[in-house]
mmCIF file of C-alpha atoms and ligand atoms in Angstrom:
data_model
loop_
_atom_site.group_PDB
_atom_site.id
_atom_site.type_symbol
_atom_site.label_atom_id
_atom_site.label_comp_id
_atom_site.label_asym_id
_atom_site.label_seq_id
_atom_site.Cartn_x
_atom_site.Cartn_y
_atom_site.Cartn_z
ATOM 1 C CA MET A 545 -5.522 -6.280 36.903
ATOM 2 C CA LYS A 546 -5.552 -5.111 33.416
ATOM 3 C CA ILE A 547 -3.619 -1.863 33.231
ATOM 4 C CA SER A 548 -4.902 0.622 29.839
ATOM 5 C CA SER A 549 -2.541 0.317 27.191
ATOM 6 C CA THR A 550 -1.887 3.645 26.647
ATOM 7 C CA GLN A 551 -0.359 4.549 30.076
ATOM 8 C CA THR A 552 2.568 1.470 29.501
ATOM 9 C CA ILE A 553 2.837 1.813 25.707
ATOM 10 C CA PRO A 554 4.587 4.821 24.476
ATOM 11 C CA GLU A 555 2.857 6.061 22.011
ATOM 12 C CA HIS A 556 5.498 5.485 19.076
ATOM 13 C CA THR A 557 4.828 1.622 19.304
ATOM 14 C CA GLN A 558 1.000 1.750 18.735
ATOM 15 C CA ILE A 559 1.826 2.809 15.089
ATOM 16 C CA PRO A 560 1.630 0.559 12.127
ATOM 17 C CA ARG A 561 4.922 -0.361 11.022
ATOM 18 C CA HIS A 562 3.268 -1.518 7.897
ATOM 19 C CA VAL A 563 0.320 0.750 6.425
ATOM 20 C CA ALA A 564 -1.584 -0.825 2.715
ATOM 21 C CA VAL A 565 -3.721 0.772 0.959
ATOM 22 C CA ILE A 566 -6.201 0.613 -2.043
ATOM 23 C CA MET A 567 -6.576 4.315 -3.190
ATOM 24 C CA ASP A 568 -10.266 3.619 -4.537
ATOM 25 C CA GLY A 569 -12.716 6.022 -5.624
ATOM 26 C CA ASN A 570 -10.733 9.087 -7.806
ATOM 27 C CA GLY A 571 -13.537 8.440 -10.485
ATOM 28 C CA ARG A 572 -16.136 9.053 -8.344
ATOM 29 C CA TRP A 573 -14.562 12.314 -6.791
ATOM 30 C CA ALA A 574 -14.315 13.191 -10.498
ATOM 31 C CA LYS A 575 -18.385 12.815 -11.393
ATOM 32 C CA LYS A 576 -19.826 13.952 -8.476
ATOM 33 C CA ARG A 577 -17.861 17.821 -9.467
ATOM 34 C CA PHE A 578 -18.919 16.884 -13.486
ATOM 35 C CA LEU A 579 -15.366 16.303 -14.208
ATOM 36 C CA PRO A 580 -13.606 13.589 -16.489
ATOM 37 C CA ARG A 581 -12.515 10.616 -14.502
ATOM 38 C CA VAL A 582 -9.152 10.999 -14.847
ATOM 39 C CA MET A 583 -8.562 14.625 -13.174
ATOM 40 C CA GLY A 584 -9.508 12.693 -9.437
ATOM 41 C CA HIS A 585 -6.444 10.481 -11.030
ATOM 42 C CA LYS A 586 -4.565 13.926 -10.844
ATOM 43 C CA LYS A 587 -6.129 14.856 -7.401
ATOM 44 C CA GLY A 588 -5.484 10.905 -6.467
ATOM 45 C CA LEU A 589 -1.263 11.413 -6.623
ATOM 46 C CA ASP A 590 -2.011 14.910 -4.726
ATOM 47 C CA ALA A 591 -3.388 13.169 -1.961
ATOM 48 C CA LEU A 592 -0.337 10.534 -2.183
ATOM 49 C CA GLU A 593 2.022 12.743 -1.780
ATOM 50 C CA ASN A 594 -0.029 14.064 1.331
ATOM 51 C CA MET A 595 -0.153 10.401 2.403
ATOM 52 C CA VAL A 596 3.626 9.583 2.142
ATOM 53 C CA LYS A 597 4.125 12.889 4.371
ATOM 54 C CA HIS A 598 1.468 12.482 7.688
ATOM 55 C CA CYS A 599 3.386 8.251 6.917
ATOM 56 C CA ALA A 600 6.552 9.620 7.825
ATOM 57 C CA GLU A 601 5.328 12.307 10.496
ATOM 58 C CA MET A 602 3.468 9.574 12.075
ATOM 59 C CA GLY A 603 6.489 7.253 12.543
ATOM 60 C CA VAL A 604 5.661 4.423 9.612
ATOM 61 C CA GLU A 605 8.103 2.336 8.472
ATOM 62 C CA TYR A 606 5.972 1.528 5.155
ATOM 63 C CA LEU A 607 3.302 2.488 2.698
ATOM 64 C CA THR A 608 2.335 0.482 0.383
ATOM 65 C CA VAL A 609 0.065 1.475 -2.084
ATOM 66 C CA PHE A 610 -1.842 -0.073 -4.906
ATOM 67 C CA ALA A 611 -1.810 1.983 -7.870
ATOM 68 C CA PHE A 612 -2.714 -0.230 -11.160
ATOM 69 C CA SER A 613 -3.992 -4.025 -10.709
ATOM 70 C CA THR A 614 -3.324 -6.910 -13.233
ATOM 71 C CA GLU A 615 -7.303 -6.331 -13.945
ATOM 72 C CA ASN A 616 -6.991 -2.453 -15.041
ATOM 73 C CA TRP A 617 -5.984 -2.838 -17.799
ATOM 74 C CA ARG A 618 -9.603 -3.634 -18.763
ATOM 75 C CA ARG A 619 -10.447 -0.008 -18.584
ATOM 76 C CA PRO A 620 -11.116 2.367 -21.368
ATOM 77 C CA GLN A 621 -7.489 3.407 -23.397
ATOM 78 C CA ASP A 622 -8.123 6.632 -23.014
ATOM 79 C CA GLU A 623 -7.734 6.394 -19.193
ATOM 80 C CA VAL A 624 -4.926 3.733 -19.198
ATOM 81 C CA SER A 625 -3.105 6.036 -21.344
ATOM 82 C CA PHE A 626 -3.724 8.742 -18.879
ATOM 83 C CA LEU A 627 -2.543 6.718 -15.392
ATOM 84 C CA MET A 628 0.447 5.565 -17.058
ATOM 85 C CA GLY A 629 1.354 10.018 -18.413
ATOM 86 C CA LEU A 630 0.683 10.352 -14.324
ATOM 87 C CA PHE A 631 2.612 7.545 -13.440
ATOM 88 C CA LEU A 632 5.822 8.223 -15.618
ATOM 89 C CA GLN A 633 5.189 12.286 -14.106
ATOM 90 C CA ALA A 634 5.428 10.748 -10.419
ATOM 91 C CA LEU A 635 8.749 8.764 -11.094
ATOM 92 C CA GLN A 636 10.580 11.371 -12.163
ATOM 93 C CA LYS A 637 9.072 14.544 -9.943
ATOM 94 C CA GLN A 638 7.662 12.994 -7.074
ATOM 95 C CA VAL A 639 10.372 10.873 -6.705
ATOM 96 C CA ARG A 640 13.390 13.512 -6.704
ATOM 97 C CA ARG A 641 10.891 14.737 -4.144
ATOM 98 C CA MET A 642 10.902 12.053 -2.342
ATOM 99 C CA HIS A 643 14.782 11.301 -2.359
ATOM 100 C CA GLU A 644 15.148 14.582 -0.293
ATOM 101 C CA ASN A 645 13.534 13.353 2.362
ATOM 102 C CA ASN A 646 15.628 10.783 2.925
ATOM 103 C CA MET A 647 12.621 7.887 1.833
ATOM 104 C CA ARG A 648 13.517 5.109 -0.537
ATOM 105 C CA VAL A 649 10.672 3.894 -3.501
ATOM 106 C CA ARG A 650 10.210 0.594 -4.872
ATOM 107 C CA VAL A 651 7.575 0.027 -7.287
ATOM 108 C CA ILE A 652 6.037 -3.993 -7.443
ATOM 109 C CA GLY A 653 4.280 -5.786 -10.182
ATOM 110 C CA ASN A 654 4.712 -7.218 -13.667
ATOM 111 C CA ARG A 655 6.882 -4.636 -15.422
ATOM 112 C CA SER A 656 6.868 -6.653 -19.032
ATOM 113 C CA ARG A 657 3.804 -4.298 -20.190
ATOM 114 C CA PHE A 658 4.940 -1.307 -19.781
ATOM 115 C CA ASN A 659 6.501 1.381 -22.195
ATOM 116 C CA ASP A 660 11.031 1.391 -22.180
ATOM 117 C CA ASP A 661 10.273 5.072 -20.499
ATOM 118 C CA ILE A 662 8.325 3.976 -17.611
ATOM 119 C CA ARG A 663 10.670 0.594 -17.240
ATOM 120 C CA LYS A 664 13.754 3.214 -17.266
ATOM 121 C CA GLY A 665 11.833 5.531 -15.193
ATOM 122 C CA ILE A 666 11.080 2.941 -12.901
ATOM 123 C CA GLU A 667 14.588 1.567 -12.308
ATOM 124 C CA ASP A 668 15.840 5.490 -12.067
ATOM 125 C CA ALA A 669 13.751 6.001 -9.087
ATOM 126 C CA GLU A 670 14.463 2.388 -6.980
ATOM 127 C CA SER A 671 18.509 3.662 -7.943
ATOM 128 C CA LEU A 672 18.409 6.577 -6.970
ATOM 129 C CA THR A 673 16.303 6.266 -3.209
ATOM 130 C CA ALA A 674 17.696 2.797 -1.999
ATOM 131 C CA GLY A 675 20.470 3.364 0.457
ATOM 132 C CA ASN A 676 17.599 6.259 1.781
ATOM 133 C CA THR A 677 17.188 5.325 5.679
ATOM 134 C CA GLY A 678 13.370 6.618 5.583
ATOM 135 C CA LEU A 679 10.055 5.983 4.462
ATOM 136 C CA THR A 680 9.886 3.090 1.792
ATOM 137 C CA LEU A 681 7.204 3.651 -0.355
ATOM 138 C CA THR A 682 6.208 0.911 -2.502
ATOM 139 C CA VAL A 683 3.790 1.550 -5.526
ATOM 140 C CA ALA A 684 1.877 -1.446 -6.426
ATOM 141 C CA ALA A 685 1.796 -0.970 -10.689
ATOM 142 C CA ASP A 686 0.495 -3.758 -12.751
ATOM 143 C CA TYR A 687 0.334 -5.807 -9.066
ATOM 144 C CA GLY A 688 -1.806 -8.827 -8.729
ATOM 145 C CA GLY A 689 -1.827 -10.607 -5.519
ATOM 146 C CA ARG A 690 -2.473 -14.101 -7.508
ATOM 147 C CA TRP A 691 0.604 -12.942 -9.884
ATOM 148 C CA ASP A 692 2.511 -12.534 -6.861
ATOM 149 C CA ILE A 693 2.389 -15.976 -5.446
ATOM 150 C CA LEU A 694 3.017 -17.898 -8.778
ATOM 151 C CA GLN A 695 5.748 -14.999 -9.240
ATOM 152 C CA ALA A 696 7.473 -16.783 -5.941
ATOM 153 C CA ALA A 697 6.267 -20.429 -6.529
ATOM 154 C CA ASN A 698 7.748 -20.194 -9.712
ATOM 155 C CA LYS A 699 11.223 -18.556 -8.956
ATOM 156 C CA LEU A 700 11.190 -21.562 -6.077
ATOM 157 C CA LEU A 701 10.818 -24.135 -8.997
ATOM 158 C CA ALA A 702 13.793 -22.225 -10.962
ATOM 159 C CA GLU A 703 16.091 -23.136 -7.659
ATOM 160 C CA GLY A 704 14.979 -26.645 -8.242
ATOM 161 C CA VAL A 705 13.715 -27.097 -4.644
ATOM 162 C CA SER A 706 12.136 -30.507 -3.557
ATOM 163 C CA GLU A 707 9.485 -28.538 -0.999
ATOM 164 C CA ILE A 708 7.873 -25.455 -1.076
ATOM 165 C CA THR A 709 7.724 -24.458 2.350
ATOM 166 C CA GLU A 710 5.419 -20.766 3.631
ATOM 167 C CA GLU A 711 8.700 -19.286 4.803
ATOM 168 C CA ALA A 712 10.139 -20.042 1.313
ATOM 169 C CA VAL A 713 7.214 -18.409 -0.548
ATOM 170 C CA THR A 714 6.922 -15.297 1.960
ATOM 171 C CA ARG A 715 10.483 -14.229 1.031
ATOM 172 C CA HIS A 716 10.361 -15.102 -2.616
ATOM 173 C CA LEU A 717 6.902 -12.444 -2.570
ATOM 174 C CA MET A 718 7.621 -8.866 -3.737
ATOM 175 C CA LEU A 719 7.693 -7.442 -0.214
ATOM 176 C CA GLY A 720 9.652 -10.536 1.383
ATOM 177 C CA ASP A 721 12.037 -8.596 3.194
ATOM 178 C CA ALA A 722 9.308 -6.309 4.520
ATOM 179 C CA PRO A 723 7.496 -7.083 7.873
ATOM 180 C CA GLU A 724 3.871 -7.879 6.624
ATOM 181 C CA PRO A 725 1.079 -4.956 6.789
ATOM 182 C CA ASP A 726 -0.052 -4.259 9.786
ATOM 183 C CA LEU A 727 -3.178 -1.799 8.559
ATOM 184 C CA PHE A 728 -4.759 -2.002 5.812
ATOM 185 C CA ILE A 729 -6.566 0.802 4.383
ATOM 186 C CA ARG A 730 -9.082 0.710 1.837
ATOM 187 C CA THR A 731 -10.757 4.339 0.880
ATOM 188 C CA GLY A 732 -13.798 4.517 -1.413
ATOM 189 C CA GLY A 733 -16.443 2.648 0.318
ATOM 190 C CA GLU A 734 -15.958 -1.212 -1.306
ATOM 191 C CA THR A 735 -14.853 -4.129 1.307
ATOM 192 C CA ARG A 736 -13.738 -6.117 -1.223
ATOM 193 C CA ILE A 737 -9.358 -6.623 -1.646
ATOM 194 C CA SER A 738 -10.072 -6.519 -5.312
ATOM 195 C CA ASN A 739 -6.208 -9.145 -5.885
ATOM 196 C CA PHE A 740 -4.175 -6.423 -3.630
ATOM 197 C CA LEU A 741 -1.672 -8.344 -1.134
ATOM 198 C CA LEU A 742 -3.185 -11.422 -0.802
ATOM 199 C CA TRP A 743 -0.642 -13.402 1.553
ATOM 200 C CA GLN A 744 0.592 -11.062 3.212
ATOM 201 C CA MET A 745 -2.648 -9.550 4.298
ATOM 202 C CA ALA A 746 -3.239 -12.827 6.368
ATOM 203 C CA TYR A 747 -3.312 -10.946 9.582
ATOM 204 C CA ALA A 748 -3.709 -7.564 8.738
ATOM 205 C CA GLU A 749 -6.305 -4.725 10.409
ATOM 206 C CA LEU A 750 -8.634 -3.712 8.286
ATOM 207 C CA TYR A 751 -9.511 -0.249 7.728
ATOM 208 C CA PHE A 752 -12.741 0.654 5.786
ATOM 209 C CA THR A 753 -13.678 3.637 4.699
ATOM 210 C CA ASP A 754 -16.382 5.499 2.563
ATOM 211 C CA THR A 755 -13.796 8.811 2.216
ATOM 212 C CA LEU A 756 -12.933 8.739 -0.995
ATOM 213 C CA TRP A 757 -9.417 8.770 -1.904
ATOM 214 C CA PRO A 758 -8.466 12.110 -3.575
ATOM 215 C CA ASP A 759 -10.392 13.525 0.068
ATOM 216 C CA PHE A 760 -7.888 11.056 2.214
ATOM 217 C CA ASP A 761 -6.382 13.719 3.844
ATOM 218 C CA LYS A 762 -4.295 13.340 7.640
ATOM 219 C CA ALA A 763 -7.262 13.490 10.114
ATOM 220 C CA ALA A 764 -8.595 10.774 7.819
ATOM 221 C CA LEU A 765 -4.852 9.048 8.044
ATOM 222 C CA GLU A 766 -5.341 9.580 12.372
ATOM 223 C CA ALA A 767 -8.630 7.806 12.309
ATOM 224 C CA ALA A 768 -7.381 5.045 10.306
ATOM 225 C CA VAL A 769 -4.318 4.494 13.048
ATOM 226 C CA ALA A 770 -6.968 5.578 15.912
ATOM 227 C CA SER A 771 -9.181 2.669 14.916
ATOM 228 C CA PHE A 772 -6.599 0.489 14.633
ATOM 229 C CA ARG A 773 -5.077 1.002 17.961
ATOM 230 C CA LYS A 774 -8.559 0.038 19.307
ATOM 231 C CA ARG A 775 -7.798 -3.487 18.113
ATOM 232 C CA GLU A 776 -6.494 -6.181 19.782
ATOM 233 C CA ARG A 777 -4.370 -8.447 17.642
ATOM 234 C CA ARG A 778 -4.238 -11.657 18.802
ATOM 235 C CA PHE A 779 -2.270 -13.548 16.580
ATOM 236 C CA GLY A 780 -4.964 -17.044 17.205
ATOM 237 C CA ARG A 781 -4.274 -16.571 21.027
ATOM 238 C CA THR A 782 -6.769 -15.591 23.765
ATOM 239 C CA SER A 783 -7.095 -12.355 24.462
ATOM 240 C CA GLU A 784 -5.710 -13.369 28.500
ATOM 241 C CA GLN A 785 -2.527 -14.957 26.947
ATOM 242 C CA LEU A 786 -1.500 -11.490 25.568
ATOM 243 C CA PRO A 787 0.959 -9.523 27.691
ATOM 244 C CA ALA A 788 -1.216 -6.420 29.817
ATOM 245 C CA GLU A 789 -0.347 -3.819 27.612
ATOM 246 C CA GLN A 790 -1.609 -5.756 24.225
ATOM 247 C CA GLN A 791 -5.166 -6.080 25.311
ATOM 248 C CA ARG A 792 -7.543 -3.970 24.814
ATOM 249 C CA GLY A 793 -10.913 -3.578 26.190
HETATM 250 C C1 IPE B 1500 -9.086 4.389 -8.072
HETATM 251 O O1 IPE B 1500 -9.805 5.004 -8.438
HETATM 252 C C2 IPE B 1500 -7.641 4.344 -8.586
HETATM 253 C C3 IPE B 1500 -7.112 3.355 -9.832
HETATM 254 C C4 IPE B 1500 -7.936 2.191 -9.936
HETATM 255 C C5 IPE B 1500 -6.295 3.466 -11.051
HETATM 256 P P1 IPE B 1500 -10.797 4.521 -8.799
HETATM 257 O O2 IPE B 1500 -10.792 4.515 -10.896
HETATM 258 O O3 IPE B 1500 -11.174 3.144 -9.596
HETATM 259 O O4 IPE B 1500 -12.631 4.784 -9.062
HETATM 260 P P2 IPE B 1500 -13.541 5.055 -8.951
HETATM 261 O O5 IPE B 1500 -13.723 3.517 -8.102
HETATM 262 O O6 IPE B 1500 -14.159 4.347 -10.437
HETATM 263 O O7 IPE B 1500 -14.168 5.998 -8.106
HETATM 264 C C1 IPE B 1501 -8.394 -1.057 -6.746
HETATM 265 O O1 IPE B 1501 -9.202 -0.624 -7.336
HETATM 266 C C2 IPE B 1501 -6.936 -0.978 -7.329
HETATM 267 C C3 IPE B 1501 -6.577 0.176 -7.402
HETATM 268 C C4 IPE B 1501 -6.910 0.993 -6.205
HETATM 269 C C5 IPE B 1501 -5.392 0.695 -8.579
HETATM 270 P P1 IPE B 1501 -10.824 -0.590 -8.346
HETATM 271 O O2 IPE B 1501 -11.610 -0.080 -8.658
HETATM 272 O O3 IPE B 1501 -9.608 -1.105 -9.735
HETATM 273 O O4 IPE B 1501 -11.872 -1.905 -7.974
HETATM 274 P P2 IPE B 1501 -12.453 -2.949 -8.206
HETATM 275 O O5 IPE B 1501 -13.143 -3.123 -9.527
HETATM 276 O O6 IPE B 1501 -13.795 -2.011 -8.011
HETATM 277 O O7 IPE B 1501 -12.380 -4.482 -6.769
HETATM 278 MG MG1 MG B 1502 -12.630 1.961 -8.126
#
């Protein structure tokens, strides 16, 4: 007999440990309001701050967000400069608030193209929060999934390995010490990965919503998690092979 999952699993075990988000739709949010695109990014930062809070309250352990892709340098210079300014501001202000709440902040990506202030801001934010034990927020900035796999492979070459294994690549990725994402969310209506976490998303549950990122609130997060909880994660097995409490439907 199959027992309904809600009867057997305590609430918290159905919460994804690791949520990865492509925060998309800032520009369209602004456009709809006849505002400059950058106002959408400003609102998007507020949405991120709320998201961090709601994820922590729910018991999510890792939140990884795509803030700036390796391809986003192609945007108009004004917009790129504004985004860099916002990033620096967040590293100083929001990070302090996160530290007060025992949260850890990490940045993944190719830091070499950032200016010195941002690089220092990243280092300070990471060292300030390194010892915290609450939610880990990882910000992907000048990040690309292909870049990540290549940097892992290059590290392995530098170590002089004779063979590259799946386990070794996983360990050398930027998120090598975190569990793989359980739930992937993309806002803004597009249904693509845009070179985000390619290797790590092999078995993530995908969730796409038309909601624009600045509008993504607590109710929107709850809807995504509710969808996640209905999924049956089989990892290649049949439904019948799963423990009763993991079977759905
Ligand atoms: C996502 O919003 C934020 C970044 C890529 C920095 P967009 O700026 O891509 O918003 P849309 O897709 O143009 O609406
Ligand atoms: C992906 O969004 C990157 C971030 C949200 C930072 P984009 O808006 O850049 O993606 P594309 O260009 O529509 O694929
Ligand atoms: Mg976009």
